[in-house]
CSV table of C-alpha atoms and ligand atoms in Angstrom, one decimal:
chain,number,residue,atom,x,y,z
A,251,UNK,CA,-286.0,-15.1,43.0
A,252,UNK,CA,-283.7,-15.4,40.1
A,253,UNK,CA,-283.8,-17.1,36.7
A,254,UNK,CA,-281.1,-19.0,35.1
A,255,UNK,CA,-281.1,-19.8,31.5
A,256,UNK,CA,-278.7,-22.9,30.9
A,257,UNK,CA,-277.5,-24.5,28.0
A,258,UNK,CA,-274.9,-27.3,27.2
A,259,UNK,CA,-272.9,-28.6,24.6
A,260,UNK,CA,-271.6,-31.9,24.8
A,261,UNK,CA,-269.2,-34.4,23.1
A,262,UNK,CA,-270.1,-37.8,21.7
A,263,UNK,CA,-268.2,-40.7,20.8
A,264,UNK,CA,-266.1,-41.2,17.4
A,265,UNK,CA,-267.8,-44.2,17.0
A,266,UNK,CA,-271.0,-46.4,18.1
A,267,UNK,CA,-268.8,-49.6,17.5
A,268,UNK,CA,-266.1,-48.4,19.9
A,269,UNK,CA,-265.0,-50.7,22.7
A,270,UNK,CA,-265.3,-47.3,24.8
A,271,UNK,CA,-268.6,-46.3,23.7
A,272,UNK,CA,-269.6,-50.2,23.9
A,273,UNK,CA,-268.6,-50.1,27.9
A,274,UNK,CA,-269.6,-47.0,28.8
A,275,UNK,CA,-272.6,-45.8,26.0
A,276,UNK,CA,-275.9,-47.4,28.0
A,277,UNK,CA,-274.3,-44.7,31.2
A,278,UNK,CA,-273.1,-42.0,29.6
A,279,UNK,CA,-273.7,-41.3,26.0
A,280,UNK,CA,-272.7,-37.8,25.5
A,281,UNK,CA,-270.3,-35.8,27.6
A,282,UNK,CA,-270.5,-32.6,28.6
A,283,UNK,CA,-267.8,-30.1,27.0
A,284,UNK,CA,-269.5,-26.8,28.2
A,285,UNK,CA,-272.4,-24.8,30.4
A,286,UNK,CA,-273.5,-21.8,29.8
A,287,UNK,CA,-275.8,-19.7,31.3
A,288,UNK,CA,-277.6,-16.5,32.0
A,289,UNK,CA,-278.6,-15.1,34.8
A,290,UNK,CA,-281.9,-12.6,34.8
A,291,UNK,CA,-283.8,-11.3,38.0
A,292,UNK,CA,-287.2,-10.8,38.9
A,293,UNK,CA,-287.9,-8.3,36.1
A,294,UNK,CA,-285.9,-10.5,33.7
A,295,UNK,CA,-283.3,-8.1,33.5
A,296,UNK,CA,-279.5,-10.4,32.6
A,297,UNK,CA,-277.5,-9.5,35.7
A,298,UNK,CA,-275.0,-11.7,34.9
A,299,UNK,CA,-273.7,-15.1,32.4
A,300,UNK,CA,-271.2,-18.3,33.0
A,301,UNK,CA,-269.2,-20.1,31.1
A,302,UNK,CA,-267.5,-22.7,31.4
A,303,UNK,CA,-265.7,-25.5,29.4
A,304,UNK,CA,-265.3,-28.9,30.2
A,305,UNK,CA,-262.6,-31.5,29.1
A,306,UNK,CA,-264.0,-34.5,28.5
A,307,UNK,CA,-262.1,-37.3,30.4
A,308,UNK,CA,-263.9,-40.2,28.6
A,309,UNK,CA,-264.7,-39.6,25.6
A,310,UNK,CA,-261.5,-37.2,25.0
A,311,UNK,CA,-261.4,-36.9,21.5
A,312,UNK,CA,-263.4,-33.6,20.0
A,313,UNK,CA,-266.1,-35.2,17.8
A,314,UNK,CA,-265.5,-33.3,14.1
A,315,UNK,CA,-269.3,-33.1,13.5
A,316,UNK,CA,-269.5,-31.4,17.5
A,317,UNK,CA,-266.5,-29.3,16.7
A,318,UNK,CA,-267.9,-27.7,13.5
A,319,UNK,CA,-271.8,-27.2,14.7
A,320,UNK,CA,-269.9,-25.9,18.2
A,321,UNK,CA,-267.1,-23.7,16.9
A,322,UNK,CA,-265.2,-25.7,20.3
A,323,UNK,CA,-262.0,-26.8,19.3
A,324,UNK,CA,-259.9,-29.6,21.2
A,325,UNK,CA,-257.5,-26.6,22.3
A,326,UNK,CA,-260.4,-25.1,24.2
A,327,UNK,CA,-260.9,-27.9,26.2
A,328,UNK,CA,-257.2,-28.8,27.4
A,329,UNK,CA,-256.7,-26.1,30.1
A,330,UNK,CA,-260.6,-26.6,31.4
A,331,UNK,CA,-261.3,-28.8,34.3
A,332,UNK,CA,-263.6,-32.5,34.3
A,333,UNK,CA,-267.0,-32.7,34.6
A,334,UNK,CA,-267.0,-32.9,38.7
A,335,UNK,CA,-264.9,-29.3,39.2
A,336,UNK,CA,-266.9,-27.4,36.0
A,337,UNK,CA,-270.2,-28.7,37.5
A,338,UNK,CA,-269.2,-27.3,41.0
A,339,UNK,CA,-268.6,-23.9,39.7
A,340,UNK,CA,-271.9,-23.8,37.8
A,341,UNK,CA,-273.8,-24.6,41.2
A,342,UNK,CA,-271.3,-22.3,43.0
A,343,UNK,CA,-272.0,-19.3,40.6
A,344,UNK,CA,-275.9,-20.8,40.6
A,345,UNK,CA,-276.4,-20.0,44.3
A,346,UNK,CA,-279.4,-20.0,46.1
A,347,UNK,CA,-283.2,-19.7,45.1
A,348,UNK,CA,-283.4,-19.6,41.8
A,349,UNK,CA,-285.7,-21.1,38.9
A,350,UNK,CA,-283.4,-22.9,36.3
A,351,UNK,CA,-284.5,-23.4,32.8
A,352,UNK,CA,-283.8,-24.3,29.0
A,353,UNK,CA,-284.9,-24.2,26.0
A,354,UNK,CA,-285.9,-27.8,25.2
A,355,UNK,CA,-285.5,-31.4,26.9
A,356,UNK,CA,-282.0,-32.6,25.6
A,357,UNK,CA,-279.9,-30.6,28.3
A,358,UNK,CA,-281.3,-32.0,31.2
A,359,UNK,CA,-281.7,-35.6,30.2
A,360,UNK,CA,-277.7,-35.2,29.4
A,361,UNK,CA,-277.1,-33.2,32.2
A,362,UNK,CA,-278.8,-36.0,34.7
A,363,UNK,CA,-276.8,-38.8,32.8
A,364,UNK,CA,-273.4,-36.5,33.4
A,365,UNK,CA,-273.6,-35.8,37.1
A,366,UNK,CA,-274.9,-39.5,37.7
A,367,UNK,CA,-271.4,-40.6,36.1
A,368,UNK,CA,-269.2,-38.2,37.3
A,369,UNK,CA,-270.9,-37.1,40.6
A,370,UNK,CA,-273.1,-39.4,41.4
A,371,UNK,CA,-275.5,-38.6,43.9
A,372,UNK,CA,-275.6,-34.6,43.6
A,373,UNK,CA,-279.0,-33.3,44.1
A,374,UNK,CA,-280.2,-31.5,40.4
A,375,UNK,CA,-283.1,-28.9,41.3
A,376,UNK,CA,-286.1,-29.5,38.7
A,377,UNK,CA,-285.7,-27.7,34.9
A,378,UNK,CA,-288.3,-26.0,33.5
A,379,UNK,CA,-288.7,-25.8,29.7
A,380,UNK,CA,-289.2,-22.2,28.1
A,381,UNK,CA,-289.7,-24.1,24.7
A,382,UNK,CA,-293.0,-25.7,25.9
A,383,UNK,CA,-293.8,-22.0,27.4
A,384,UNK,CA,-292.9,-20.6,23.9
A,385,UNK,CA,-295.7,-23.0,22.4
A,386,UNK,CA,-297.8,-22.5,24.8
A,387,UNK,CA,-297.8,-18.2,24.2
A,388,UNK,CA,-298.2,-18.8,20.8
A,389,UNK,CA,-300.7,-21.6,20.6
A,390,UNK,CA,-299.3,-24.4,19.4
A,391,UNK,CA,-298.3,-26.8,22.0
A,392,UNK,CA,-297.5,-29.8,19.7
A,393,UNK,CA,-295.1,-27.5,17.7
A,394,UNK,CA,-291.1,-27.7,19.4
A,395,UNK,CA,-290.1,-24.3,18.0
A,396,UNK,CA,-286.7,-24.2,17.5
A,397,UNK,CA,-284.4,-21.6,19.3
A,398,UNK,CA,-284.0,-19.1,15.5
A,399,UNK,CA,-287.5,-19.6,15.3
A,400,UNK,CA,-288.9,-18.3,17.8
A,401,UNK,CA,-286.6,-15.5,17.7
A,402,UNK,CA,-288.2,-14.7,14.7
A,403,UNK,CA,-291.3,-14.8,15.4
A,404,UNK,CA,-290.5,-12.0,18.2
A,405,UNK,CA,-288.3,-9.9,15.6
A,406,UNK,CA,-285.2,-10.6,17.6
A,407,UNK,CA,-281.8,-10.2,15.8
A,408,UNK,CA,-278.6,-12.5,15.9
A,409,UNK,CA,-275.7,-10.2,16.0
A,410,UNK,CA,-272.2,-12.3,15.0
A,411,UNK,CA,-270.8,-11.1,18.6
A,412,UNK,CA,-273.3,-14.5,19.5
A,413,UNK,CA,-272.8,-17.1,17.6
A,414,UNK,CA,-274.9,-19.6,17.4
A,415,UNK,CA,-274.2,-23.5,19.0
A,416,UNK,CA,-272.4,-22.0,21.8
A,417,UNK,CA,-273.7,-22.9,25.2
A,418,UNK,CA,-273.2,-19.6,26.4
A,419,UNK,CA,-274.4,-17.5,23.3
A,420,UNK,CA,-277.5,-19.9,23.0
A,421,UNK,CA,-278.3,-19.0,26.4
A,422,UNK,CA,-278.2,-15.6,25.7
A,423,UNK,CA,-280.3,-15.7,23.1
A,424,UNK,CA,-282.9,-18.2,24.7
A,425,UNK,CA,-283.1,-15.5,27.7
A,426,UNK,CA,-283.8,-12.6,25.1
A,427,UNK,CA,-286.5,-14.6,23.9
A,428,UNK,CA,-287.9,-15.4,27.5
A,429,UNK,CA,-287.5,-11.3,28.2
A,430,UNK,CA,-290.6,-11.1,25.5
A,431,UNK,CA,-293.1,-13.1,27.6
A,432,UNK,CA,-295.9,-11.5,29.4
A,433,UNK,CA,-295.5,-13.9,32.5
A,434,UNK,CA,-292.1,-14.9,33.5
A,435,UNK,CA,-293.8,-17.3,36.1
A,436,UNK,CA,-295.4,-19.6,33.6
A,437,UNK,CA,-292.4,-21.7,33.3
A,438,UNK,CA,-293.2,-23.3,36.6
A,439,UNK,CA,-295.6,-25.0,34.6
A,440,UNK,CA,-293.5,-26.9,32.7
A,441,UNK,CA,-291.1,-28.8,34.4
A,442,UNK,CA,-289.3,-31.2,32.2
A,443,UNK,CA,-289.3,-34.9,32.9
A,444,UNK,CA,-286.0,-36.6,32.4
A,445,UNK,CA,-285.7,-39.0,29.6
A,446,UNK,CA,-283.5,-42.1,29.5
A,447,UNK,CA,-280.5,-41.7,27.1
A,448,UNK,CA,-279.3,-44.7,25.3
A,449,UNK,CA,-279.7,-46.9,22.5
A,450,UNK,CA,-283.3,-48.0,22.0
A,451,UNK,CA,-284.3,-50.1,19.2
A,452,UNK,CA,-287.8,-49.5,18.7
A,453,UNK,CA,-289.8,-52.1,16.4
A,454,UNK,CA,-288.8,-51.1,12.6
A,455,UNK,CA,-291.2,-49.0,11.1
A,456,UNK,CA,-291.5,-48.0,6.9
A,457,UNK,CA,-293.6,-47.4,4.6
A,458,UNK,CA,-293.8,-46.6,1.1
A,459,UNK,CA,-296.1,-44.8,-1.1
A,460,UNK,CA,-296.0,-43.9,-5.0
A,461,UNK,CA,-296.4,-40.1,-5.4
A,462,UNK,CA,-298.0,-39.2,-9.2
A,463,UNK,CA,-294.7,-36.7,-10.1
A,464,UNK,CA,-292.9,-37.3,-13.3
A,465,UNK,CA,-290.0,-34.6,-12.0
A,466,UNK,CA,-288.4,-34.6,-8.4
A,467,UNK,CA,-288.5,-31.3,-8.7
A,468,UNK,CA,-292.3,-30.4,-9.0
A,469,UNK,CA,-293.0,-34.1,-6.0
A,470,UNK,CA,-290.3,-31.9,-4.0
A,471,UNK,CA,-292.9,-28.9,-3.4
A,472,UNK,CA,-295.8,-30.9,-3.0
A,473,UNK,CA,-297.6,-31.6,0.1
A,474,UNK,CA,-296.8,-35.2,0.5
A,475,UNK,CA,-293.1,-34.4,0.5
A,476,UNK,CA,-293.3,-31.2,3.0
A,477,UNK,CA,-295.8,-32.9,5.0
A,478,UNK,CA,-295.1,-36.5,4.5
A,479,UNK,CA,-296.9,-38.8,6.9
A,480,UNK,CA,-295.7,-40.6,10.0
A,481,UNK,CA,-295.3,-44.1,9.3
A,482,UNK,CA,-296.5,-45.1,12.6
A,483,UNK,CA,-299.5,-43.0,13.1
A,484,UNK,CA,-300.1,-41.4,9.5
A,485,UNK,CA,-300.0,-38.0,10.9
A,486,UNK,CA,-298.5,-35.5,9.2
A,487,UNK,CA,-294.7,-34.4,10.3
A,488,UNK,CA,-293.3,-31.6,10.0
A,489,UNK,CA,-289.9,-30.8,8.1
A,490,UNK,CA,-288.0,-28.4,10.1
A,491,UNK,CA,-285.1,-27.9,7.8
A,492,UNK,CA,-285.5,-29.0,3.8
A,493,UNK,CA,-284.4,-31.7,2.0
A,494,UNK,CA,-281.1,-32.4,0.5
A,495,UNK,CA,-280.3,-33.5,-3.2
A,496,UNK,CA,-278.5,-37.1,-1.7
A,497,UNK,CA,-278.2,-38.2,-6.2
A,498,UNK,CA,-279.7,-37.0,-8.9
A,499,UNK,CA,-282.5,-39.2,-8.8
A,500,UNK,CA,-282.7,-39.0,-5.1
A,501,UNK,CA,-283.8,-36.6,-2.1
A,502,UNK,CA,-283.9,-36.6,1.4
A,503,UNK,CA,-285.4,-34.9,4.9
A,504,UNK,CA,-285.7,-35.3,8.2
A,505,UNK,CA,-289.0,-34.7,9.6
A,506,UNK,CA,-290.6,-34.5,13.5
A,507,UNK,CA,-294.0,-36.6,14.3
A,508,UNK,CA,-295.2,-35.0,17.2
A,509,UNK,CA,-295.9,-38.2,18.2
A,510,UNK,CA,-292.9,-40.8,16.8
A,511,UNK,CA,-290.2,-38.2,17.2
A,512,UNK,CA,-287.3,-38.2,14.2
A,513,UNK,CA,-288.6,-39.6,10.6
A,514,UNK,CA,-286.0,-39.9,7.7
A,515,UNK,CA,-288.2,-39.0,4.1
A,516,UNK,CA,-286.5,-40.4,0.9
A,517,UNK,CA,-288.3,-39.0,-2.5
A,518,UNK,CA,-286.6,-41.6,-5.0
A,519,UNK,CA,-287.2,-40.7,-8.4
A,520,UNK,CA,-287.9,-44.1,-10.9
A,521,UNK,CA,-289.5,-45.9,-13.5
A,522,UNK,CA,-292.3,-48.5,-13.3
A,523,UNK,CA,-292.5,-51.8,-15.2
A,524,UNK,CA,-294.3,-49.7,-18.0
A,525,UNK,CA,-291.8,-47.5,-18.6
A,526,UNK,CA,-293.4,-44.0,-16.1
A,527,UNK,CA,-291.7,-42.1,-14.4
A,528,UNK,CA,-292.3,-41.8,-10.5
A,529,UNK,CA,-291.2,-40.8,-7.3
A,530,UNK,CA,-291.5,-43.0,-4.2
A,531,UNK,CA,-291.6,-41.8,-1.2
A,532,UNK,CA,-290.2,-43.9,2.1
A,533,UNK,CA,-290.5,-42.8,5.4
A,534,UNK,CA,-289.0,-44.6,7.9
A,535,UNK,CA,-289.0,-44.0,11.9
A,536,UNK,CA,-285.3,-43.6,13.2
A,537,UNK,CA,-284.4,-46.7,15.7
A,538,UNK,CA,-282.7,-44.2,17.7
A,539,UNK,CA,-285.2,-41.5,19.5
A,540,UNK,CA,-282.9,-40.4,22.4
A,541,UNK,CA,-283.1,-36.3,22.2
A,542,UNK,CA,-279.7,-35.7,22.5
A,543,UNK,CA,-279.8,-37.8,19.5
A,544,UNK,CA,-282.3,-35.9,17.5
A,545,UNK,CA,-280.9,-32.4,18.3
A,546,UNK,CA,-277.5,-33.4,17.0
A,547,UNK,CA,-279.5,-35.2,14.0
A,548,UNK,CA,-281.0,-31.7,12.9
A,549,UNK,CA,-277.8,-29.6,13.4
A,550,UNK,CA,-276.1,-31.6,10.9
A,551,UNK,CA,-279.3,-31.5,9.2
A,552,UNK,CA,-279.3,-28.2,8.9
A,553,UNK,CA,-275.6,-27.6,7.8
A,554,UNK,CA,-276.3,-30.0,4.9
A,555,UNK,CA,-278.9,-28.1,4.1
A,556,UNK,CA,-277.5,-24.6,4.7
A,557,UNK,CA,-274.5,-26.1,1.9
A,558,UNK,CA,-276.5,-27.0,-0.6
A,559,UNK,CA,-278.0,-24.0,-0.9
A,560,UNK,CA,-275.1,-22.2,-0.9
A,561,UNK,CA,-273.7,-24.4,-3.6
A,562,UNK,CA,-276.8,-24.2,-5.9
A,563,UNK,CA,-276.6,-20.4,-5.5
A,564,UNK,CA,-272.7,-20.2,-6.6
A,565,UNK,CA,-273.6,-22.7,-9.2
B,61,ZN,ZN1,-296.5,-40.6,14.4
């Protein structure tokens, strides 16, 4: 038996208010622009990868945000066949008896929305998710590790031949990291569920609370801003990637409730009617909690944040 370590990169629409993405966004939300994969066998040694880019034949036009997180430019995709041929050659190179997996529930839940578009009807062989294994080794199961996380954790290196954000590169890296586990065979454990991708409007949810700072600076260290509470449950969320200077007087962060999914955390610095100095904090759920949402959501996320760093240290 083989494994196959997948992972896809995918295209959204320019715009949400888009007649296109109006007819077509409750079936297909993202499409996909590229699979990669690895292939290891029983020992988990890589005996061979895929890739394979995908022109996207609805929504045609390379998002800018998917272009610079990706590194794919609208070039790559012009010679590269449509979904239904690209798809054929992953389950052609896939052949028989093997285990596929990924890192994480977004890929398959886009996956299953592409191939019922495109190909409606094709049998997809159950996806097992080495993130949950990953948690589950290191024992924390309510804690989705990202991929540059967990290679961390396991002293793994990112060489610049593999870049990051590229389907084939991530699956590289996501198979190093599954080299590292005792039991190869505790995936089967985890199969993922498919999730519904679409626009769901969930009931708004906000709150607000009055954090004793006098400087954004000092409320930005504090626990209630790096563990701000879910508005839902009150739990405390996690901030995966920092928060971002948004004005002077103003800072933000996306967080994860294990629960709730993606939070946005303002810190808004301001005076009372007596004249002090405060910072408010508003956490508010996001009405949009597809995955393929969220991942997207943090990548940009972490760009921002990645930039404002870099600016702060040039400054
Ligand atoms: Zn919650």
């Amino acid at each position: 038996m083989r494994y196959i370590v997948m992972d896809l990169e995918w295209n959204q629409p320019l715009s949400t208010r888009s007649s296109l993405y109006r007819r077509l966004g409750s079936r297909l939300m993202f499409e996909v622009i590229q699979i990669g994969a690895v292939m290891l066998d029983e020992g988990l040694r890589m005996i061979g990868s895929f890739n394979q880019f995908i022109s996207p034949s609805q929504y045609r036009t390379l998002h800018p945000r998917i272009s610079r997180i990706t590194g794919i430019r609208q070039d790559d995709l012009e010679e590269a066949p449509e979904f239904a041929e690209g798809f054929a050659r992953f389950v052609a190179w896939c052949g028989e008896d093997f285990v596929l997996t990924t890192w994480g529930c977004d890929d398959i839940s886009v996956l299953h929305q592409n191939i019922a578009f495109f190909v409606k009807g094709h049998p997809i062989p159950p996806v097992y998710d080495l993130q949950r294994l990953f948690g589950e080794i290191a024992g924390d199961t309510k804690n989705r590790a990202g991929l540059k996380s967990a290679m961390k954790t396991l002293g793994i290196q990112p060489s610049s031949e593999h870049p990051f954000h590229s389907a084939v590169d991530d699956a590289y890296y996501t198979a190093l990291v599954f080299q590292r586990f005792p039991d190869p065979q505790a995936v089967l454990g985890h199969q993922q569920s498919i999730r519904k991708i679409g626009r769901v409007r969930t009931r708004e949810h906000e709150k607000t609370d009055t954090l004793r700072f006098t400087s954004l600076a000092q409320a930005l260290i504090s626990r209630p801003a790096q563990q701000p509470n879910c508005p839902v449950c009150g739990k405390r969320a996690n901030i995966p990637e920092g928060y971002v200077m948004m004005a002077p007087d103003r800072s933000r962060a996306l967080a994860d409730c294990p629960d709730h999914g993606l939070l946005f955390i303002d810190l808004i610095l301001e005076e009372d009617d007596q004249s002090r100095v405060q910072v408010k904090r508003t956490a508010l759920l996001s009405d949009e909690q597809s995955p393929a949402y969220i991942k997207t959501k943090h990548l940009q996320w972490a760009k921002k944040v990645a930039a404002a760093r870099q600016k702060e240290i040039s400054a």
